[in-house]
XYZ file of N, CA and C in Angstrom:
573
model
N -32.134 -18.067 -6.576
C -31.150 -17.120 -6.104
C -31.066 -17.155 -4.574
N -32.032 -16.998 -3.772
C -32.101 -17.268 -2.222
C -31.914 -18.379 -2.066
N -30.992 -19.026 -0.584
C -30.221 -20.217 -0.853
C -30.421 -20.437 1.054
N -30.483 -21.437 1.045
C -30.910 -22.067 2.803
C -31.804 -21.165 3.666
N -31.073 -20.171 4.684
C -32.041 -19.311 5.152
C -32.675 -18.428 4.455
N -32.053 -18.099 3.410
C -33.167 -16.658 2.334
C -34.338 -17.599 2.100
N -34.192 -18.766 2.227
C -35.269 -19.344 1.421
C -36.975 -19.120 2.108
N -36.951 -18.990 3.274
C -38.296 -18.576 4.088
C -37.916 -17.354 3.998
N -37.490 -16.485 3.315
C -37.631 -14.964 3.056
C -37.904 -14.280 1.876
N -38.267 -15.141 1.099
C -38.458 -15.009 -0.366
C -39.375 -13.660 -0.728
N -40.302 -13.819 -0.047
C -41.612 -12.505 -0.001
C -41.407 -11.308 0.033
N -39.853 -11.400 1.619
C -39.718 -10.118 1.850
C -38.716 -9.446 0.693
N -37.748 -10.453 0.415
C -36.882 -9.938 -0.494
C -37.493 -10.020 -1.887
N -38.985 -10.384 -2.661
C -39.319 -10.269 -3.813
C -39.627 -8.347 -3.424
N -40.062 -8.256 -2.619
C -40.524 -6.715 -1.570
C -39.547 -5.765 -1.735
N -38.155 -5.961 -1.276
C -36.892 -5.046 -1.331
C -36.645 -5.146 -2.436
N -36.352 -5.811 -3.314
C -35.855 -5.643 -5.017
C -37.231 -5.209 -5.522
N -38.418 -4.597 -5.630
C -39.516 -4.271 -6.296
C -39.374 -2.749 -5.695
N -38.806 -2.346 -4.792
C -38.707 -0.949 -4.132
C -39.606 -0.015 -4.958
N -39.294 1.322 -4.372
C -39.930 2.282 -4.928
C -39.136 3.273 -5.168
N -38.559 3.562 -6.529
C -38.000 4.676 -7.036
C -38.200 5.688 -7.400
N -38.646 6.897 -6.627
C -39.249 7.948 -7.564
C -38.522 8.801 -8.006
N -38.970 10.129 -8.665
C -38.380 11.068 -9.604
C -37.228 11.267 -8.710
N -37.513 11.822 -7.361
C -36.542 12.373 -6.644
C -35.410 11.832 -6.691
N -35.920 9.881 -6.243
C -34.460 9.179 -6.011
C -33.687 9.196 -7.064
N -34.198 9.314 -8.598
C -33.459 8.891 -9.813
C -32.518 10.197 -9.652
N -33.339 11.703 -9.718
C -32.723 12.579 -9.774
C -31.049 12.416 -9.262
N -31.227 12.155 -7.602
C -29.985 12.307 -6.699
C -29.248 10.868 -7.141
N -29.560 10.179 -7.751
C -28.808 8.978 -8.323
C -27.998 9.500 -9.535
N -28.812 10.363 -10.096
C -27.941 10.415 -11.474
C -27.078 11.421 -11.090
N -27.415 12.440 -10.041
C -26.200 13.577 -9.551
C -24.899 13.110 -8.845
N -25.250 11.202 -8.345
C -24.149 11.452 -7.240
C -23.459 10.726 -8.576
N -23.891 9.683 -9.384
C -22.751 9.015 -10.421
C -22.403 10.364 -11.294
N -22.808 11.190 -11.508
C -22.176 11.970 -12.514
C -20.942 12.671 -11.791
N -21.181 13.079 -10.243
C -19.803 13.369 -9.193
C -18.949 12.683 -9.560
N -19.537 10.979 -9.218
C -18.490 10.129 -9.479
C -18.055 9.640 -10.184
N -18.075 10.237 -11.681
C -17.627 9.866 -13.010
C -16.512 11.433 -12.802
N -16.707 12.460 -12.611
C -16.338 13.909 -12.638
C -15.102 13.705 -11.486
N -14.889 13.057 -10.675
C -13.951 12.433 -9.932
C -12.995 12.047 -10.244
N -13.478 10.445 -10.926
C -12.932 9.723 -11.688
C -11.780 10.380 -12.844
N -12.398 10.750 -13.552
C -11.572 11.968 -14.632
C -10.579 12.836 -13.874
N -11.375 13.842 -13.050
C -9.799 14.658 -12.176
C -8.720 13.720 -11.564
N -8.965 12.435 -10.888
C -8.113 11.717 -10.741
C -7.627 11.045 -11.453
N -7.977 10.866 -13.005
C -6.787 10.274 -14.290
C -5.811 11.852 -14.607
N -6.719 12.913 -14.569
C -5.523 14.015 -15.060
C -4.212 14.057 -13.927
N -4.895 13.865 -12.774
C -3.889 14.027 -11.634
C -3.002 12.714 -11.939
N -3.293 11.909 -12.186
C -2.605 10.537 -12.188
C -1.684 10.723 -13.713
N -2.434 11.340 -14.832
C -1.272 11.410 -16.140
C 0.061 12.571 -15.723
N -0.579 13.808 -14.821
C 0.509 14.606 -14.878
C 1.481 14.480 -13.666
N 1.224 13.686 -12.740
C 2.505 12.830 -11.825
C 3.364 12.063 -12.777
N 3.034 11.249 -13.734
C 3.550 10.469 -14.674
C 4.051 11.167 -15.368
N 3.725 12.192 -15.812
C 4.927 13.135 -16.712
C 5.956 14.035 -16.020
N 5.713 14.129 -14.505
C 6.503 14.555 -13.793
C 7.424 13.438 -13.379
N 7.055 12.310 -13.451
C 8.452 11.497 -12.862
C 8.990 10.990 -14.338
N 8.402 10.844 -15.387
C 9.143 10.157 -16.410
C 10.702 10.373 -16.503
N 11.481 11.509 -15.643
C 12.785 11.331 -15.006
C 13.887 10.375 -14.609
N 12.582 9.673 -13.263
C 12.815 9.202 -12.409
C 12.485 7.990 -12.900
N 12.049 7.212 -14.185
C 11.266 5.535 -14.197
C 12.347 5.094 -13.601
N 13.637 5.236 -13.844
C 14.510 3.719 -13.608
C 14.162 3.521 -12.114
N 14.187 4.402 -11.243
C 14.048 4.396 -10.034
C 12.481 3.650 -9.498
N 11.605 4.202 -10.548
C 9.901 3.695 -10.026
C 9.902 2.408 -10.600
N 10.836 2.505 -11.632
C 10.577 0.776 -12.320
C 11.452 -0.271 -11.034
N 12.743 -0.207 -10.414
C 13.392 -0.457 -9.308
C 11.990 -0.676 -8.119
N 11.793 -0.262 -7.894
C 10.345 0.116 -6.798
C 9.410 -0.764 -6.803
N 9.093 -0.918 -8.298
C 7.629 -1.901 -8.439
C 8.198 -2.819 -8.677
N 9.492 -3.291 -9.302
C 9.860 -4.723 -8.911
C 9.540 -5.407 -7.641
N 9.229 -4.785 -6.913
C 8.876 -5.682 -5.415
C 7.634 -5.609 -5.468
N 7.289 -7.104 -4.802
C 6.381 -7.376 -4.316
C 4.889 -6.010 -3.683
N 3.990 -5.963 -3.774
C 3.066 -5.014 -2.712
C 3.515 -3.888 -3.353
N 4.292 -3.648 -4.416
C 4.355 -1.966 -4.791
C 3.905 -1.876 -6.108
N 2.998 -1.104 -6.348
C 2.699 -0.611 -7.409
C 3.267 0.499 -8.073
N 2.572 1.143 -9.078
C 3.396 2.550 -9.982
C 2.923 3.445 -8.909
N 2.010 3.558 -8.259
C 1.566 4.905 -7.568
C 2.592 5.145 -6.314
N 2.418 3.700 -5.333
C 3.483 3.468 -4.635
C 4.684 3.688 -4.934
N 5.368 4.122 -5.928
C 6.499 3.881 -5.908
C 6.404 5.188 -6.683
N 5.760 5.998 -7.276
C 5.648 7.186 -7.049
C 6.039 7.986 -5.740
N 5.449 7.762 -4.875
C 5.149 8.744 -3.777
C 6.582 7.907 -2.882
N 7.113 6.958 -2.644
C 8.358 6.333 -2.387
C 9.832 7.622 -2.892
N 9.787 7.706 -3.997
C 10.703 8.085 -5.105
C 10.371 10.003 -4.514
N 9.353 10.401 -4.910
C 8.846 11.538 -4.274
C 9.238 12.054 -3.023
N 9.205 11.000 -1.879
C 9.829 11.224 -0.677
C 11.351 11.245 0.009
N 12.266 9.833 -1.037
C 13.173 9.184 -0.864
C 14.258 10.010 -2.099
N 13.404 10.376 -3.213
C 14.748 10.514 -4.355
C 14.971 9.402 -5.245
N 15.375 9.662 -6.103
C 15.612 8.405 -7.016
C 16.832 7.624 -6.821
N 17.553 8.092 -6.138
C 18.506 7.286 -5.835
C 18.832 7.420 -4.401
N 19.421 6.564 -3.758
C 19.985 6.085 -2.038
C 21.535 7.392 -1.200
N 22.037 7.963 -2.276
C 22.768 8.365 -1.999
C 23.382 9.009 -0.962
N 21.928 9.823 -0.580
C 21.884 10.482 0.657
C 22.234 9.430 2.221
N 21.684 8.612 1.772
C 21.543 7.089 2.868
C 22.975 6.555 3.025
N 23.942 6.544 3.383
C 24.990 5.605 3.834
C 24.847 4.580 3.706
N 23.772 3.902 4.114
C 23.553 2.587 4.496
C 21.897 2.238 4.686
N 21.710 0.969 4.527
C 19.788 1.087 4.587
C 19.399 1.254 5.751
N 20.266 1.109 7.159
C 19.820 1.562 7.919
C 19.456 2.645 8.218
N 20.138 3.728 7.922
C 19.959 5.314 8.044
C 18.768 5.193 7.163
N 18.674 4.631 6.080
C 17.096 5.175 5.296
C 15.511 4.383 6.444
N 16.037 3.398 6.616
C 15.139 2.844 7.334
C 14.833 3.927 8.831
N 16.242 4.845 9.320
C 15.593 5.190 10.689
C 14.912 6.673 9.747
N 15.605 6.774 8.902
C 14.613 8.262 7.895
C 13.465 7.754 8.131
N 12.888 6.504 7.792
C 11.653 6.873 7.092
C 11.076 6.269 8.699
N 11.572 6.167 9.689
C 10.773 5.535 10.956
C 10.069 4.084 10.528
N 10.842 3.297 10.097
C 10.595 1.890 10.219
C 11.854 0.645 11.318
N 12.565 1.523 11.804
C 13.802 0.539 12.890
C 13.489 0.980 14.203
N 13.314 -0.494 14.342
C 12.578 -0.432 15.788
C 13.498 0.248 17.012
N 12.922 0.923 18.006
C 13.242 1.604 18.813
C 14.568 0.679 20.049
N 14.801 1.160 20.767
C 15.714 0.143 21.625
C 16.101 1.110 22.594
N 15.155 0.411 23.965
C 14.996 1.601 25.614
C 15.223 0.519 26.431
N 16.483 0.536 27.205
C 16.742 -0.873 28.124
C 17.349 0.131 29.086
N 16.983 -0.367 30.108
C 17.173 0.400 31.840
C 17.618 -0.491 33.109
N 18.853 -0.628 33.694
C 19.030 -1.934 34.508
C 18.643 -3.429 33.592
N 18.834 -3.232 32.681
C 19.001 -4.973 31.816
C 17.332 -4.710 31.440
N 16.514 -4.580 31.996
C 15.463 -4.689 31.605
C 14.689 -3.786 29.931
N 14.176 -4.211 28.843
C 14.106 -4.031 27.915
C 12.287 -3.172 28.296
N 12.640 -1.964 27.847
C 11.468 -1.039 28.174
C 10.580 -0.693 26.581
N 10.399 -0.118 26.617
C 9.542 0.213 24.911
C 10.314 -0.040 23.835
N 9.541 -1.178 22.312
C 10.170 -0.875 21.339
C 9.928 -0.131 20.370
N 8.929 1.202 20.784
C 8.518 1.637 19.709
C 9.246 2.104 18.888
N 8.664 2.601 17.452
C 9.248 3.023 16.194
C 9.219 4.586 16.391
N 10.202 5.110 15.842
C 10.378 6.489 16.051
C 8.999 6.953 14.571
N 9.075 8.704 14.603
C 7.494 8.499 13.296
C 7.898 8.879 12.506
N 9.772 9.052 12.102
C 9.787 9.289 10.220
C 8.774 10.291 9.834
N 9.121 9.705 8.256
C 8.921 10.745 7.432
C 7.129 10.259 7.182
N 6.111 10.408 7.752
C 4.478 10.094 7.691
C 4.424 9.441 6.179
N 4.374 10.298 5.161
C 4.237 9.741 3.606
C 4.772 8.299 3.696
N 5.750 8.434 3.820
C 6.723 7.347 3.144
C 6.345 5.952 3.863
N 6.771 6.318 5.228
C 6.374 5.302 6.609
C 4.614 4.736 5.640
N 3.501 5.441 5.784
C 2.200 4.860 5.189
C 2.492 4.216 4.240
N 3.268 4.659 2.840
C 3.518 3.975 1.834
C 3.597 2.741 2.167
N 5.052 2.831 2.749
C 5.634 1.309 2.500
C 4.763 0.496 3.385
N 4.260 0.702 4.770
C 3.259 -0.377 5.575
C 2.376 -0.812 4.599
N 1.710 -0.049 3.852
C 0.492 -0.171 2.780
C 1.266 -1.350 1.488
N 2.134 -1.318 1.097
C 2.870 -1.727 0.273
C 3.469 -3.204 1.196
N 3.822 -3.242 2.727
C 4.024 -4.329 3.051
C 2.330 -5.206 3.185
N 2.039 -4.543 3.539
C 0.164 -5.238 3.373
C 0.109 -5.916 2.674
N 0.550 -5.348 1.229
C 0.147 -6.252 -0.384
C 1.295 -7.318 -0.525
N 2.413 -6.785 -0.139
C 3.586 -7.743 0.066
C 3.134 -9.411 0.981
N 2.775 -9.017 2.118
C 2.282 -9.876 3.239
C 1.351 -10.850 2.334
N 0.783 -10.573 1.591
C -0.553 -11.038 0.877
C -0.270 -12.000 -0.485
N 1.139 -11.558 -1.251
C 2.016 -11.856 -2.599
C 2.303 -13.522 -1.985
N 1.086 -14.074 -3.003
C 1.477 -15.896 -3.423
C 2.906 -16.206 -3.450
N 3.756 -17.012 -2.313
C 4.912 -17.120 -2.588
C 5.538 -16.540 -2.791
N 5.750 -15.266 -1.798
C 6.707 -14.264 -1.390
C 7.951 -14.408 -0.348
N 8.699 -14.587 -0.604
C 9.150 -14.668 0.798
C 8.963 -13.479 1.746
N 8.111 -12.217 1.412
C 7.678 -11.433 2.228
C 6.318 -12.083 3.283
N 5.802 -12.295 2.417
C 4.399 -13.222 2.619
C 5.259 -14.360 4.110
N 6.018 -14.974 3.565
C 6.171 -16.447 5.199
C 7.242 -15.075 5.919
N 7.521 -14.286 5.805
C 8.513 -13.637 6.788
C 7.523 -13.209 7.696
N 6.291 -12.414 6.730
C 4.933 -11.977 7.397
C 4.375 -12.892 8.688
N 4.396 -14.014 8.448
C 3.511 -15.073 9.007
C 4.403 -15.470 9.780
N 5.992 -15.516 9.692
C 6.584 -16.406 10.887
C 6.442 -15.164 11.762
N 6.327 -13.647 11.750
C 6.765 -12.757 12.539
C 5.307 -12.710 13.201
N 4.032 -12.942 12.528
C 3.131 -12.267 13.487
C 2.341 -13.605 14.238
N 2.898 -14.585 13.830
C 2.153 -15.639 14.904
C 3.094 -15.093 16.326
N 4.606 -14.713 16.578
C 4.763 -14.330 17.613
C 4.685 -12.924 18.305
N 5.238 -12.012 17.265
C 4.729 -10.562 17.706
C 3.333 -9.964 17.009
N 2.694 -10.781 16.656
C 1.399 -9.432 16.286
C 1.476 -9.360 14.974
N 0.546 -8.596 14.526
C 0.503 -8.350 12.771
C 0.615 -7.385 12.744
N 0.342 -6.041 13.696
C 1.308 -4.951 13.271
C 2.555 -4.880 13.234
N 3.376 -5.446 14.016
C 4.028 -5.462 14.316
C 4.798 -5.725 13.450
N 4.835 -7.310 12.323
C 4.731 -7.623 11.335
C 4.836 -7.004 10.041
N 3.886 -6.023 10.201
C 3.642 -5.410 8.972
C 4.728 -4.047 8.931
N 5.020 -3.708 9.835
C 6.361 -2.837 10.116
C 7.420 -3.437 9.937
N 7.768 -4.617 10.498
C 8.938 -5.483 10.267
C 9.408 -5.510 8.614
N 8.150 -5.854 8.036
C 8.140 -6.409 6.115
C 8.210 -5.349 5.593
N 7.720 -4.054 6.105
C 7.691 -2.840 5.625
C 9.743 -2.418 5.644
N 10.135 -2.631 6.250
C 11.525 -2.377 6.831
C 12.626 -3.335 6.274
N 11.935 -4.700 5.925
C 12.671 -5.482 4.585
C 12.325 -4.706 3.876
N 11.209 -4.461 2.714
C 11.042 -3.779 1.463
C 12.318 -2.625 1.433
N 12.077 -1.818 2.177
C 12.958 -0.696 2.078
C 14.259 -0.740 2.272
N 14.657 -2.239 3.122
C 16.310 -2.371 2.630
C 16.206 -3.051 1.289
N 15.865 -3.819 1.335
C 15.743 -4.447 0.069
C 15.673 -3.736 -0.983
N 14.798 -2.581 -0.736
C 14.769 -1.844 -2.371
C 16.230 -0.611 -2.583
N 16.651 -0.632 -0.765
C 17.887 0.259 -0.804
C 19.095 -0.399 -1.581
N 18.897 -1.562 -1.595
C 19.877 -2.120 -1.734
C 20.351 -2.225 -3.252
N 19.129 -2.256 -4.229
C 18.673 -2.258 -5.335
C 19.002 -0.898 -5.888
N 18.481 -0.255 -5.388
C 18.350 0.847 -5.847
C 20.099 1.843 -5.809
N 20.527 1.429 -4.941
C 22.169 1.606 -4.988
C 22.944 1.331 -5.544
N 22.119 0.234 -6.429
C 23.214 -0.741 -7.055
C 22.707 -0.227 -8.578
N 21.592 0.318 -8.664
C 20.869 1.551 -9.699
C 20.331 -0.655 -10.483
N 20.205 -1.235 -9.976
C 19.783 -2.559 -10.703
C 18.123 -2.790 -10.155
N 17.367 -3.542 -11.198
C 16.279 -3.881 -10.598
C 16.119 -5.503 -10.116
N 15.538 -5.741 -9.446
C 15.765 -7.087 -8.571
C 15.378 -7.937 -9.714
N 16.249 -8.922 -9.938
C 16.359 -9.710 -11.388
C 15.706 -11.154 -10.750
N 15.450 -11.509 -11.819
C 14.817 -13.091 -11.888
C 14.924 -13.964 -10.964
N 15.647 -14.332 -11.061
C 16.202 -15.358 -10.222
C 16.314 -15.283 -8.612
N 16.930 -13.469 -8.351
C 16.543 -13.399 -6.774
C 15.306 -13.398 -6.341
N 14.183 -13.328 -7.438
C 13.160 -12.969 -6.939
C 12.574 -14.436 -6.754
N 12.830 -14.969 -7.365
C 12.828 -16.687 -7.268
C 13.347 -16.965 -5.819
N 14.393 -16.695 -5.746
C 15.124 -17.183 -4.755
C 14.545 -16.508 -3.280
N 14.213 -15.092 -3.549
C 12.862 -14.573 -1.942
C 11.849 -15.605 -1.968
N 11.365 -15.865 -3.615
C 9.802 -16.890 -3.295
C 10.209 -18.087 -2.807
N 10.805 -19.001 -2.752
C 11.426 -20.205 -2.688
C 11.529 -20.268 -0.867
């Protein structure tokens, strides 16, 4: 099991795996897994009765997790923030400056001053960055090389706001059209 350098350490580590467990430690061992089984459970009830609260809304969460980096929870708390449908939005831009993902634009005498992002709606904005993360990460995404052509020059946060700000037109766009992103386009992002 010890492999190149463990290997002149064999003694100490036969030493650390032989430890000493007593009553006490078992005690507070079996109190903290039983927390964390007692956890576990409140967070499936919490997790079944969100699910019976949106069963409303699937077409919209099913729309959602068609993309890349989003899951059911994600696209829970998306739908939660946003609505099940775009309506309110004109256009994906207005949803994009809702949720504070379009980059800022401060130019003074020609010169280009801060681009920061305005801070939206907190929920939503975390969502989707978190959701471009997994996106950034998706084997043959075209989120994934948009990721990579953007942060070899601006940064990977930077990046990850950018992909975050596709997703959400992208899913505006979808979601307006009340369609879920079908086969073939999704082919056609990976490609």
């Amino acid at each position: 099991m010890a492999r190149k350098r463990l290997r002149g350490k064999i003694p100490v580590l036969q030493q650390a795996a032989t430890g000493t467990l007593n009553e006490h430690h078992r005690f507070l061992i079996e109190q903290w897994l039983a927390l964390w089984d007692e956890l576990g459970l409140r967070i499936h009830k919490f997790e079944e009765r969100i699910e019976e609260q949106m069963r409303p809304f699937a077409a919209a969460v099913e729309t959602w997790t068609s993309l890349p980096g989003i899951d059911q929870i994600t696209a829970w708390t998306i739908v939660a923030e946003m609505g099940p449908d775009m309506a309110p939005f004109p256009t994906a831009a207005h949803a994009a400056s809702w949720a504070g993902l379009c980059p800022g634009q401060e130019e003074s005498a020609g010169k280009r001053q801060s681009g920061r992002t305005r801070q939206g709606n907190v929920w939503l904005r975390r969502a989707l960055t978190q959701a471009a993360g997994g996106a950034s990460m998706k084997k043959g995404s075209y989120f994934k090389a948009f990721y990579h052509r953007l942060a070899a020059r601006k940064g990977k946060k930077r990046a990850i706001v950018a992909v975050a700000h596709a997703l959400l037109t992208t899913a505006t766009y979808c979601c307006g059209l009340g369609k879920n992103i079908p086969t073939s386009v999704r082919i056609t992002l990976i490609a």
